[in-house]
């Protein structure tokens, strides 16, 4: 029997049974739906309830939570479950890379704790994600291969420099209410790679050479499946991973925390792919997602993370991703002369440039840095601020109308007005 079915009964006792049964079934459905909604609420977003529960736990237990959040903060996600899934993806790519990345995250987080940095920033993983990238990319660019244990000491030392750089840059960028993004990682790793190089006997790096000949590109040989595969690969390249399965796992981790971040990551990676095709980049580099990862980060940053998500800021995020793709190609050619990788310099340059835009359009609303959480919550904050502004505007107009004297008050005093109402309106 369906809940909405009309039943005609002869006896009053049967009618009372149906009256009791239908509300009870509806209440059960409502409660089960509410439990499911609450369960998803505990796992999505920032997992605030879990963070509050962790505050009273021992330091080593909290450190695990900080490492997981620092792992996911590379993609602007403050969620330990997403961080755990990302670590699983890194393990699939390379257990050694996962080890060096976790080492960098733990060292940079503990260094920030020793320097008495803001505890809320530490617990949110904001002092761990640069260390994660340092550990990963030092292992990626090491020509010694996996399990070269002598690489761990420089990973530790350079990861310790990340909180120092973050604090120093934060004191400068706070004047414009700007985030430091991955600039500490870029500075630290670029200096390390420039100091060592390919021919270093202790820590040799991958040889990077500039393009010295016209690439042989045959457009008929392009592979559409590999182009589509480059979209998740480009997301995985944020962590230096070229495995499409790893990139897909990263997208799932983003989807759990914020569907909007997952969407903009995929869109940004797609924009980077098309931009690389438009300047005839070698197909191998496109398939590896090397032109996509900076665009994915730029699209996330502008598309709802630091701007409230509207259709105007969505278009702005696409423009930022496109600008990031072309500036990334330019920086890659310039840095290859020095034998250095591009890292995430294009993303930092493009995102900071677009965050400095001044606009009188109320739909292009920059979220205060202290209020930034994740795109869905940022949009709720934006709508709340807009509603408050409209209410205060209406209250001000109402107050001015109440304080304004009526037009006939001057005529009732017997004084001749300076001008007639018609001429006053014309003036």
mmCIF file with all atom_site columns, N, CA and C in Angstrom, residues 357-418:
data_model
loop_
_atom_site.group_PDB
_atom_site.id
_atom_site.type_symbol
_atom_site.label_atom_id
_atom_site.label_alt_id
_atom_site.label_comp_id
_atom_site.label_asym_id
_atom_site.label_entity_id
_atom_site.label_seq_id
_atom_site.pdbx_PDB_ins_code
_atom_site.Cartn_x
_atom_site.Cartn_y
_atom_site.Cartn_z
_atom_site.occupancy
_atom_site.B_iso_or_equiv
_atom_site.pdbx_formal_charge
_atom_site.auth_seq_id
_atom_site.auth_comp_id
_atom_site.auth_asym_id
_atom_site.auth_atom_id
_atom_site.pdbx_PDB_model_num
ATOM 1   N N  . UNK A 1 357 ? 42.308 42.662 -8.807 1.00 0.00 ? 357 UNK A N  1
ATOM 2   C CA . UNK A 1 357 ? 41.374 43.406 -9.657 1.00 0.00 ? 357 UNK A CA 1
ATOM 3   C C  . UNK A 1 357 ? 40.451 44.254 -8.784 1.00 0.00 ? 357 UNK A C  1
ATOM 4   N N  . UNK A 1 358 ? 40.248 45.519 -9.193 1.00 0.00 ? 358 UNK A N  1
ATOM 5   C CA . UNK A 1 358 ? 39.265 46.381 -8.551 1.00 0.00 ? 358 UNK A CA 1
ATOM 6   C C  . UNK A 1 358 ? 38.050 46.484 -9.465 1.00 0.00 ? 358 UNK A C  1
ATOM 7   N N  . UNK A 1 359 ? 36.879 46.244 -8.916 1.00 0.00 ? 359 UNK A N  1
ATOM 8   C CA . UNK A 1 359 ? 35.660 46.287 -9.710 1.00 0.00 ? 359 UNK A CA 1
ATOM 9   C C  . UNK A 1 359 ? 34.530 46.860 -8.871 1.00 0.00 ? 359 UNK A C  1
ATOM 10  N N  . UNK A 1 360 ? 33.688 47.682 -9.512 1.00 0.00 ? 360 UNK A N  1
ATOM 11  C CA . UNK A 1 360 ? 32.510 48.215 -8.848 1.00 0.00 ? 360 UNK A CA 1
ATOM 12  C C  . UNK A 1 360 ? 31.300 47.306 -9.027 1.00 0.00 ? 360 UNK A C  1
ATOM 13  N N  . UNK A 1 361 ? 31.488 46.190 -9.712 1.00 0.00 ? 361 UNK A N  1
ATOM 14  C CA . UNK A 1 361 ? 30.399 45.232 -9.889 1.00 0.00 ? 361 UNK A CA 1
ATOM 15  C C  . UNK A 1 361 ? 30.206 44.466 -8.581 1.00 0.00 ? 361 UNK A C  1
ATOM 16  N N  . UNK A 1 362 ? 29.028 44.563 -7.968 1.00 0.00 ? 362 UNK A N  1
ATOM 17  C CA . UNK A 1 362 ? 28.829 43.849 -6.690 1.00 0.00 ? 362 UNK A CA 1
ATOM 18  C C  . UNK A 1 362 ? 28.869 42.341 -6.835 1.00 0.00 ? 362 UNK A C  1
ATOM 19  N N  . UNK A 1 363 ? 28.719 41.823 -8.052 1.00 0.00 ? 363 UNK A N  1
ATOM 20  C CA . UNK A 1 363 ? 28.770 40.376 -8.254 1.00 0.00 ? 363 UNK A CA 1
ATOM 21  C C  . UNK A 1 363 ? 30.197 39.840 -8.214 1.00 0.00 ? 363 UNK A C  1
ATOM 22  N N  . UNK A 1 364 ? 31.186 40.712 -8.375 1.00 0.00 ? 364 UNK A N  1
ATOM 23  C CA . UNK A 1 364 ? 32.590 40.304 -8.254 1.00 0.00 ? 364 UNK A CA 1
ATOM 24  C C  . UNK A 1 364 ? 33.027 40.672 -6.840 1.00 0.00 ? 364 UNK A C  1
ATOM 25  N N  . UNK A 1 365 ? 32.719 39.805 -5.919 1.00 0.00 ? 365 UNK A N  1
ATOM 26  C CA . UNK A 1 365 ? 32.920 40.073 -4.493 1.00 0.00 ? 365 UNK A CA 1
ATOM 27  C C  . UNK A 1 365 ? 34.072 39.213 -3.976 1.00 0.00 ? 365 UNK A C  1
ATOM 28  N N  . UNK A 1 366 ? 35.101 39.870 -3.502 1.00 0.00 ? 366 UNK A N  1
ATOM 29  C CA . UNK A 1 366 ? 36.258 39.162 -2.945 1.00 0.00 ? 366 UNK A CA 1
ATOM 30  C C  . UNK A 1 366 ? 35.994 38.850 -1.471 1.00 0.00 ? 366 UNK A C  1
ATOM 31  N N  . UNK A 1 367 ? 36.102 37.587 -1.124 1.00 0.00 ? 367 UNK A N  1
ATOM 32  C CA . UNK A 1 367 ? 35.855 37.156 0.257  1.00 0.00 ? 367 UNK A CA 1
ATOM 33  C C  . UNK A 1 367 ? 37.017 37.604 1.137  1.00 0.00 ? 367 UNK A C  1
ATOM 34  N N  . UNK A 1 368 ? 36.756 38.212 2.297  1.00 0.00 ? 368 UNK A N  1
ATOM 35  C CA . UNK A 1 368 ? 37.860 38.516 3.221  1.00 0.00 ? 368 UNK A CA 1
ATOM 36  C C  . UNK A 1 368 ? 38.626 37.251 3.580  1.00 0.00 ? 368 UNK A C  1
ATOM 37  N N  . UNK A 1 369 ? 39.933 37.379 3.657  1.00 0.00 ? 369 UNK A N  1
ATOM 38  C CA . UNK A 1 369 ? 40.777 36.203 3.849  1.00 0.00 ? 369 UNK A CA 1
ATOM 39  C C  . UNK A 1 369 ? 40.440 35.457 5.135  1.00 0.00 ? 369 UNK A C  1
ATOM 40  N N  . UNK A 1 370 ? 40.016 36.170 6.153  1.00 0.00 ? 370 UNK A N  1
ATOM 41  C CA . UNK A 1 370 ? 39.672 35.522 7.419  1.00 0.00 ? 370 UNK A CA 1
ATOM 42  C C  . UNK A 1 370 ? 38.359 34.742 7.333  1.00 0.00 ? 370 UNK A C  1
ATOM 43  N N  . UNK A 1 371 ? 37.564 34.974 6.297  1.00 0.00 ? 371 UNK A N  1
ATOM 44  C CA . UNK A 1 371 ? 36.271 34.310 6.145  1.00 0.00 ? 371 UNK A CA 1
ATOM 45  C C  . UNK A 1 371 ? 36.295 33.207 5.091  1.00 0.00 ? 371 UNK A C  1
ATOM 46  N N  . UNK A 1 372 ? 37.420 33.002 4.421  1.00 0.00 ? 372 UNK A N  1
ATOM 47  C CA . UNK A 1 372 ? 37.502 32.009 3.356  1.00 0.00 ? 372 UNK A CA 1
ATOM 48  C C  . UNK A 1 372 ? 37.451 30.608 3.952  1.00 0.00 ? 372 UNK A C  1
ATOM 49  N N  . UNK A 1 373 ? 36.558 29.778 3.447  1.00 0.00 ? 373 UNK A N  1
ATOM 50  C CA . UNK A 1 373 ? 36.476 28.385 3.881  1.00 0.00 ? 373 UNK A CA 1
ATOM 51  C C  . UNK A 1 373 ? 36.490 27.464 2.661  1.00 0.00 ? 373 UNK A C  1
ATOM 52  N N  . UNK A 1 374 ? 35.318 27.274 2.044  1.00 0.00 ? 374 UNK A N  1
ATOM 53  C CA . UNK A 1 374 ? 35.228 26.504 0.800  1.00 0.00 ? 374 UNK A CA 1
ATOM 54  C C  . UNK A 1 374 ? 34.104 27.131 -0.026 1.00 0.00 ? 374 UNK A C  1
ATOM 55  N N  . UNK A 1 375 ? 34.065 26.905 -1.344 1.00 0.00 ? 375 UNK A N  1
ATOM 56  C CA . UNK A 1 375 ? 33.181 27.697 -2.223 1.00 0.00 ? 375 UNK A CA 1
ATOM 57  C C  . UNK A 1 375 ? 31.721 27.720 -1.810 1.00 0.00 ? 375 UNK A C  1
ATOM 58  N N  . UNK A 1 376 ? 31.163 26.586 -1.398 1.00 0.00 ? 376 UNK A N  1
ATOM 59  C CA . UNK A 1 376 ? 29.749 26.568 -1.024 1.00 0.00 ? 376 UNK A CA 1
ATOM 60  C C  . UNK A 1 376 ? 29.484 27.476 0.175  1.00 0.00 ? 376 UNK A C  1
ATOM 61  N N  . UNK A 1 377 ? 30.325 27.388 1.200  1.00 0.00 ? 377 UNK A N  1
ATOM 62  C CA . UNK A 1 377 ? 30.168 28.242 2.375  1.00 0.00 ? 377 UNK A CA 1
ATOM 63  C C  . UNK A 1 377 ? 30.493 29.700 2.047  1.00 0.00 ? 377 UNK A C  1
ATOM 64  N N  . UNK A 1 378 ? 31.446 29.924 1.149  1.00 0.00 ? 378 UNK A N  1
ATOM 65  C CA . UNK A 1 378 ? 31.771 31.297 0.745  1.00 0.00 ? 378 UNK A CA 1
ATOM 66  C C  . UNK A 1 378 ? 30.579 31.963 0.058  1.00 0.00 ? 378 UNK A C  1
ATOM 67  N N  . UNK A 1 379 ? 29.868 31.209 -0.757 1.00 0.00 ? 379 UNK A N  1
ATOM 68  C CA . UNK A 1 379 ? 28.693 31.791 -1.429 1.00 0.00 ? 379 UNK A CA 1
ATOM 69  C C  . UNK A 1 379 ? 27.592 32.109 -0.422 1.00 0.00 ? 379 UNK A C  1
ATOM 70  N N  . UNK A 1 380 ? 27.404 31.255 0.567  1.00 0.00 ? 380 UNK A N  1
ATOM 71  C CA . UNK A 1 380 ? 26.414 31.546 1.611  1.00 0.00 ? 380 UNK A CA 1
ATOM 72  C C  . UNK A 1 380 ? 26.783 32.830 2.347  1.00 0.00 ? 380 UNK A C  1
ATOM 73  N N  . UNK A 1 381 ? 28.073 32.994 2.655  1.00 0.00 ? 381 UNK A N  1
ATOM 74  C CA . UNK A 1 381 ? 28.532 34.222 3.317  1.00 0.00 ? 381 UNK A CA 1
ATOM 75  C C  . UNK A 1 381 ? 28.279 35.437 2.432  1.00 0.00 ? 381 UNK A C  1
ATOM 76  N N  . UNK A 1 382 ? 28.537 35.317 1.132  1.00 0.00 ? 382 UNK A N  1
ATOM 77  C CA . UNK A 1 382 ? 28.320 36.420 0.193  1.00 0.00 ? 382 UNK A CA 1
ATOM 78  C C  . UNK A 1 382 ? 26.844 36.798 0.132  1.00 0.00 ? 382 UNK A C  1
ATOM 79  N N  . UNK A 1 383 ? 25.957 35.820 0.048  1.00 0.00 ? 383 UNK A N  1
ATOM 80  C CA . UNK A 1 383 ? 24.525 36.106 -0.003 1.00 0.00 ? 383 UNK A CA 1
ATOM 81  C C  . UNK A 1 383 ? 24.053 36.742 1.291  1.00 0.00 ? 383 UNK A C  1
ATOM 82  N N  . UNK A 1 384 ? 24.602 36.316 2.420  1.00 0.00 ? 384 UNK A N  1
ATOM 83  C CA . UNK A 1 384 ? 24.231 36.914 3.693  1.00 0.00 ? 384 UNK A CA 1
ATOM 84  C C  . UNK A 1 384 ? 24.686 38.370 3.764  1.00 0.00 ? 384 UNK A C  1
ATOM 85  N N  . UNK A 1 385 ? 25.906 38.667 3.310  1.00 0.00 ? 385 UNK A N  1
ATOM 86  C CA . UNK A 1 385 ? 26.398 40.037 3.317  1.00 0.00 ? 385 UNK A CA 1
ATOM 87  C C  . UNK A 1 385 ? 25.596 40.920 2.359  1.00 0.00 ? 385 UNK A C  1
ATOM 88  N N  . UNK A 1 386 ? 25.214 40.368 1.219  1.00 0.00 ? 386 UNK A N  1
ATOM 89  C CA . UNK A 1 386 ? 24.431 41.150 0.265  1.00 0.00 ? 386 UNK A CA 1
ATOM 90  C C  . UNK A 1 386 ? 23.044 41.454 0.818  1.00 0.00 ? 386 UNK A C  1
ATOM 91  N N  . UNK A 1 387 ? 22.451 40.485 1.526  1.00 0.00 ? 387 UNK A N  1
ATOM 92  C CA . UNK A 1 387 ? 21.145 40.725 2.122  1.00 0.00 ? 387 UNK A CA 1
ATOM 93  C C  . UNK A 1 387 ? 21.229 41.780 3.227  1.00 0.00 ? 387 UNK A C  1
ATOM 94  N N  . UNK A 1 388 ? 22.286 41.712 4.021  1.00 0.00 ? 388 UNK A N  1
ATOM 95  C CA . UNK A 1 388 ? 22.454 42.723 5.067  1.00 0.00 ? 388 UNK A CA 1
ATOM 96  C C  . UNK A 1 388 ? 22.652 44.102 4.471  1.00 0.00 ? 388 UNK A C  1
ATOM 97  N N  . UNK A 1 389 ? 23.423 44.179 3.388  1.00 0.00 ? 389 UNK A N  1
ATOM 98  C CA . UNK A 1 389 ? 23.656 45.473 2.747  1.00 0.00 ? 389 UNK A CA 1
ATOM 99  C C  . UNK A 1 389 ? 22.360 46.045 2.190  1.00 0.00 ? 389 UNK A C  1
ATOM 100 N N  . UNK A 1 390 ? 21.534 45.202 1.577  1.00 0.00 ? 390 UNK A N  1
ATOM 101 C CA . UNK A 1 390 ? 20.263 45.700 1.036  1.00 0.00 ? 390 UNK A CA 1
ATOM 102 C C  . UNK A 1 390 ? 19.323 46.125 2.156  1.00 0.00 ? 390 UNK A C  1
ATOM 103 N N  . UNK A 1 391 ? 19.313 45.385 3.273  1.00 0.00 ? 391 UNK A N  1
ATOM 104 C CA . UNK A 1 391 ? 18.463 45.766 4.393  1.00 0.00 ? 391 UNK A CA 1
ATOM 105 C C  . UNK A 1 391 ? 18.912 47.082 5.008  1.00 0.00 ? 391 UNK A C  1
ATOM 106 N N  . UNK A 1 392 ? 20.207 47.261 5.181  1.00 0.00 ? 392 UNK A N  1
ATOM 107 C CA . UNK A 1 392 ? 20.709 48.528 5.735  1.00 0.00 ? 392 UNK A CA 1
ATOM 108 C C  . UNK A 1 392 ? 20.445 49.680 4.780  1.00 0.00 ? 392 UNK A C  1
ATOM 109 N N  . UNK A 1 393 ? 20.515 49.423 3.458  1.00 0.00 ? 393 UNK A N  1
ATOM 110 C CA . UNK A 1 393 ? 20.231 50.466 2.477  1.00 0.00 ? 393 UNK A CA 1
ATOM 111 C C  . UNK A 1 393 ? 18.770 50.890 2.539  1.00 0.00 ? 393 UNK A C  1
ATOM 112 N N  . UNK A 1 394 ? 17.877 49.885 2.652  1.00 0.00 ? 394 UNK A N  1
ATOM 113 C CA . UNK A 1 394 ? 16.457 50.217 2.755  1.00 0.00 ? 394 UNK A CA 1
ATOM 114 C C  . UNK A 1 394 ? 16.151 50.946 4.060  1.00 0.00 ? 394 UNK A C  1
ATOM 115 N N  . UNK A 1 395 ? 16.805 50.528 5.151  1.00 0.00 ? 395 UNK A N  1
ATOM 116 C CA . UNK A 1 395 ? 16.592 51.215 6.430  1.00 0.00 ? 395 UNK A CA 1
ATOM 117 C C  . UNK A 1 395 ? 17.076 52.655 6.362  1.00 0.00 ? 395 UNK A C  1
ATOM 118 N N  . UNK A 1 396 ? 18.222 52.892 5.694  1.00 0.00 ? 396 UNK A N  1
ATOM 119 C CA . UNK A 1 396 ? 18.718 54.259 5.552  1.00 0.00 ? 396 UNK A CA 1
ATOM 120 C C  . UNK A 1 396 ? 17.796 55.124 4.724  1.00 0.00 ? 396 UNK A C  1
ATOM 121 N N  . UNK A 1 397 ? 17.258 54.561 3.637  1.00 0.00 ? 397 UNK A N  1
ATOM 122 C CA . UNK A 1 397 ? 16.318 55.322 2.814  1.00 0.00 ? 397 UNK A CA 1
ATOM 123 C C  . UNK A 1 397 ? 15.046 55.641 3.580  1.00 0.00 ? 397 UNK A C  1
ATOM 124 N N  . UNK A 1 398 ? 14.559 54.676 4.357  1.00 0.00 ? 398 UNK A N  1
ATOM 125 C CA . UNK A 1 398 ? 13.366 54.916 5.155  1.00 0.00 ? 398 UNK A CA 1
ATOM 126 C C  . UNK A 1 398 ? 13.600 55.986 6.208  1.00 0.00 ? 398 UNK A C  1
ATOM 127 N N  . UNK A 1 399 ? 14.781 55.972 6.793  1.00 0.00 ? 399 UNK A N  1
ATOM 128 C CA . UNK A 1 399 ? 15.103 56.984 7.810  1.00 0.00 ? 399 UNK A CA 1
ATOM 129 C C  . UNK A 1 399 ? 15.194 58.373 7.201  1.00 0.00 ? 399 UNK A C  1
ATOM 130 N N  . UNK A 1 400 ? 15.766 58.480 5.996  1.00 0.00 ? 400 UNK A N  1
ATOM 131 C CA . UNK A 1 400 ? 15.856 59.775 5.327  1.00 0.00 ? 400 UNK A CA 1
ATOM 132 C C  . UNK A 1 400 ? 14.473 60.288 4.939  1.00 0.00 ? 400 UNK A C  1
ATOM 133 N N  . UNK A 1 401 ? 13.584 59.369 4.533  1.00 0.00 ? 401 UNK A N  1
ATOM 134 C CA . UNK A 1 401 ? 12.229 59.797 4.192  1.00 0.00 ? 401 UNK A CA 1
ATOM 135 C C  . UNK A 1 401 ? 11.488 60.315 5.412  1.00 0.00 ? 401 UNK A C  1
ATOM 136 N N  . UNK A 1 402 ? 11.723 59.670 6.571  1.00 0.00 ? 402 UNK A N  1
ATOM 137 C CA . UNK A 1 402 ? 11.048 60.133 7.785  1.00 0.00 ? 402 UNK A CA 1
ATOM 138 C C  . UNK A 1 402 ? 11.576 61.478 8.256  1.00 0.00 ? 402 UNK A C  1
ATOM 139 N N  . UNK A 1 403 ? 12.882 61.742 8.072  1.00 0.00 ? 403 UNK A N  1
ATOM 140 C CA . UNK A 1 403 ? 13.472 63.007 8.505  1.00 0.00 ? 403 UNK A CA 1
ATOM 141 C C  . UNK A 1 403 ? 13.208 64.146 7.528  1.00 0.00 ? 403 UNK A C  1
ATOM 142 N N  . UNK A 1 404 ? 12.846 63.845 6.270  1.00 0.00 ? 404 UNK A N  1
ATOM 143 C CA . UNK A 1 404 ? 12.642 64.886 5.259  1.00 0.00 ? 404 UNK A CA 1
ATOM 144 C C  . UNK A 1 404 ? 11.309 65.586 5.504  1.00 0.00 ? 404 UNK A C  1
ATOM 145 N N  . UNK A 1 405 ? 11.270 66.948 5.581  1.00 0.00 ? 405 UNK A N  1
ATOM 146 C CA . UNK A 1 405 ? 9.998  67.653 5.834  1.00 0.00 ? 405 UNK A CA 1
ATOM 147 C C  . UNK A 1 405 ? 9.102  67.570 4.616  1.00 0.00 ? 405 UNK A C  1
ATOM 148 N N  . UNK A 1 406 ? 7.789  67.660 4.792  1.00 0.00 ? 406 UNK A N  1
ATOM 149 C CA . UNK A 1 406 ? 6.867  67.632 3.657  1.00 0.00 ? 406 UNK A CA 1
ATOM 150 C C  . UNK A 1 406 ? 7.003  68.873 2.790  1.00 0.00 ? 406 UNK A C  1
ATOM 151 N N  . UNK A 1 407 ? 6.543  68.800 1.513  1.00 0.00 ? 407 UNK A N  1
ATOM 152 C CA . UNK A 1 407 ? 6.712  69.898 0.558  1.00 0.00 ? 407 UNK A CA 1
ATOM 153 C C  . UNK A 1 407 ? 5.849  71.095 0.911  1.00 0.00 ? 407 UNK A C  1
ATOM 154 N N  . UNK A 1 408 ? 4.740  70.880 1.591  1.00 0.00 ? 408 UNK A N  1
ATOM 155 C CA . UNK A 1 408 ? 3.817  71.983 1.863  1.00 0.00 ? 408 UNK A CA 1
ATOM 156 C C  . UNK A 1 408 ? 4.151  72.746 3.122  1.00 0.00 ? 408 UNK A C  1
ATOM 157 N N  . UNK A 1 409 ? 5.221  72.347 3.855  1.00 0.00 ? 409 UNK A N  1
ATOM 158 C CA . UNK A 1 409 ? 5.533  73.011 5.130  1.00 0.00 ? 409 UNK A CA 1
ATOM 159 C C  . UNK A 1 409 ? 5.986  74.433 4.926  1.00 0.00 ? 409 UNK A C  1
ATOM 160 N N  . UNK A 1 410 ? 6.731  74.676 3.859  1.00 0.00 ? 410 UNK A N  1
ATOM 161 C CA . UNK A 1 410 ? 7.211  76.037 3.601  1.00 0.00 ? 410 UNK A CA 1
ATOM 162 C C  . UNK A 1 410 ? 6.062  76.957 3.204  1.00 0.00 ? 410 UNK A C  1
ATOM 163 N N  . UNK A 1 411 ? 5.092  76.438 2.435  1.00 0.00 ? 411 UNK A N  1
ATOM 164 C CA . UNK A 1 411 ? 3.971  77.269 2.004  1.00 0.00 ? 411 UNK A CA 1
ATOM 165 C C  . UNK A 1 411 ? 3.069  77.648 3.163  1.00 0.00 ? 411 UNK A C  1
ATOM 166 N N  . UNK A 1 412 ? 2.995  76.749 4.167  1.00 0.00 ? 412 UNK A N  1
ATOM 167 C CA . UNK A 1 412 ? 2.113  77.033 5.300  1.00 0.00 ? 412 UNK A CA 1
ATOM 168 C C  . UNK A 1 412 ? 2.653  78.119 6.205  1.00 0.00 ? 412 UNK A C  1
ATOM 169 N N  . UNK A 1 413 ? 3.910  78.491 6.118  1.00 0.00 ? 413 UNK A N  1
ATOM 170 C CA . UNK A 1 413 ? 4.492  79.534 6.970  1.00 0.00 ? 413 UNK A CA 1
ATOM 171 C C  . UNK A 1 413 ? 4.199  80.917 6.445  1.00 0.00 ? 413 UNK A C  1
ATOM 172 N N  . UNK A 1 414 ? 3.694  81.035 5.245  1.00 0.00 ? 414 UNK A N  1
ATOM 173 C CA . UNK A 1 414 ? 3.402  82.348 4.683  1.00 0.00 ? 414 UNK A CA 1
ATOM 174 C C  . UNK A 1 414 ? 4.561  82.962 3.965  1.00 0.00 ? 414 UNK A C  1
ATOM 175 N N  . UNK A 1 415 ? 5.708  82.307 3.901  1.00 0.00 ? 415 UNK A N  1
ATOM 176 C CA . UNK A 1 415 ? 6.894  82.837 3.228  1.00 0.00 ? 415 UNK A CA 1
ATOM 177 C C  . UNK A 1 415 ? 6.832  82.448 1.768  1.00 0.00 ? 415 UNK A C  1
ATOM 178 N N  . UNK A 1 416 ? 7.175  83.343 0.897  1.00 0.00 ? 416 UNK A N  1
ATOM 179 C CA . UNK A 1 416 ? 7.160  83.064 -0.535 1.00 0.00 ? 416 UNK A CA 1
ATOM 180 C C  . UNK A 1 416 ? 8.312  82.147 -0.886 1.00 0.00 ? 416 UNK A C  1
ATOM 181 N N  . UNK A 1 417 ? 8.064  81.015 -1.515 1.00 0.00 ? 417 UNK A N  1
ATOM 182 C CA . UNK A 1 417 ? 9.166  80.106 -1.868 1.00 0.00 ? 417 UNK A CA 1
ATOM 183 C C  . UNK A 1 417 ? 10.056 80.708 -2.932 1.00 0.00 ? 417 UNK A C  1
ATOM 184 N N  . UNK A 1 418 ? 11.333 80.274 -2.941 1.00 0.00 ? 418 UNK A N  1
ATOM 185 C CA . UNK A 1 418 ? 12.303 80.806 -3.899 1.00 0.00 ? 418 UNK A CA 1
ATOM 186 C C  . UNK A 1 418 ? 11.992 80.385 -5.316 1.00 0.00 ? 418 UNK A C  1
#
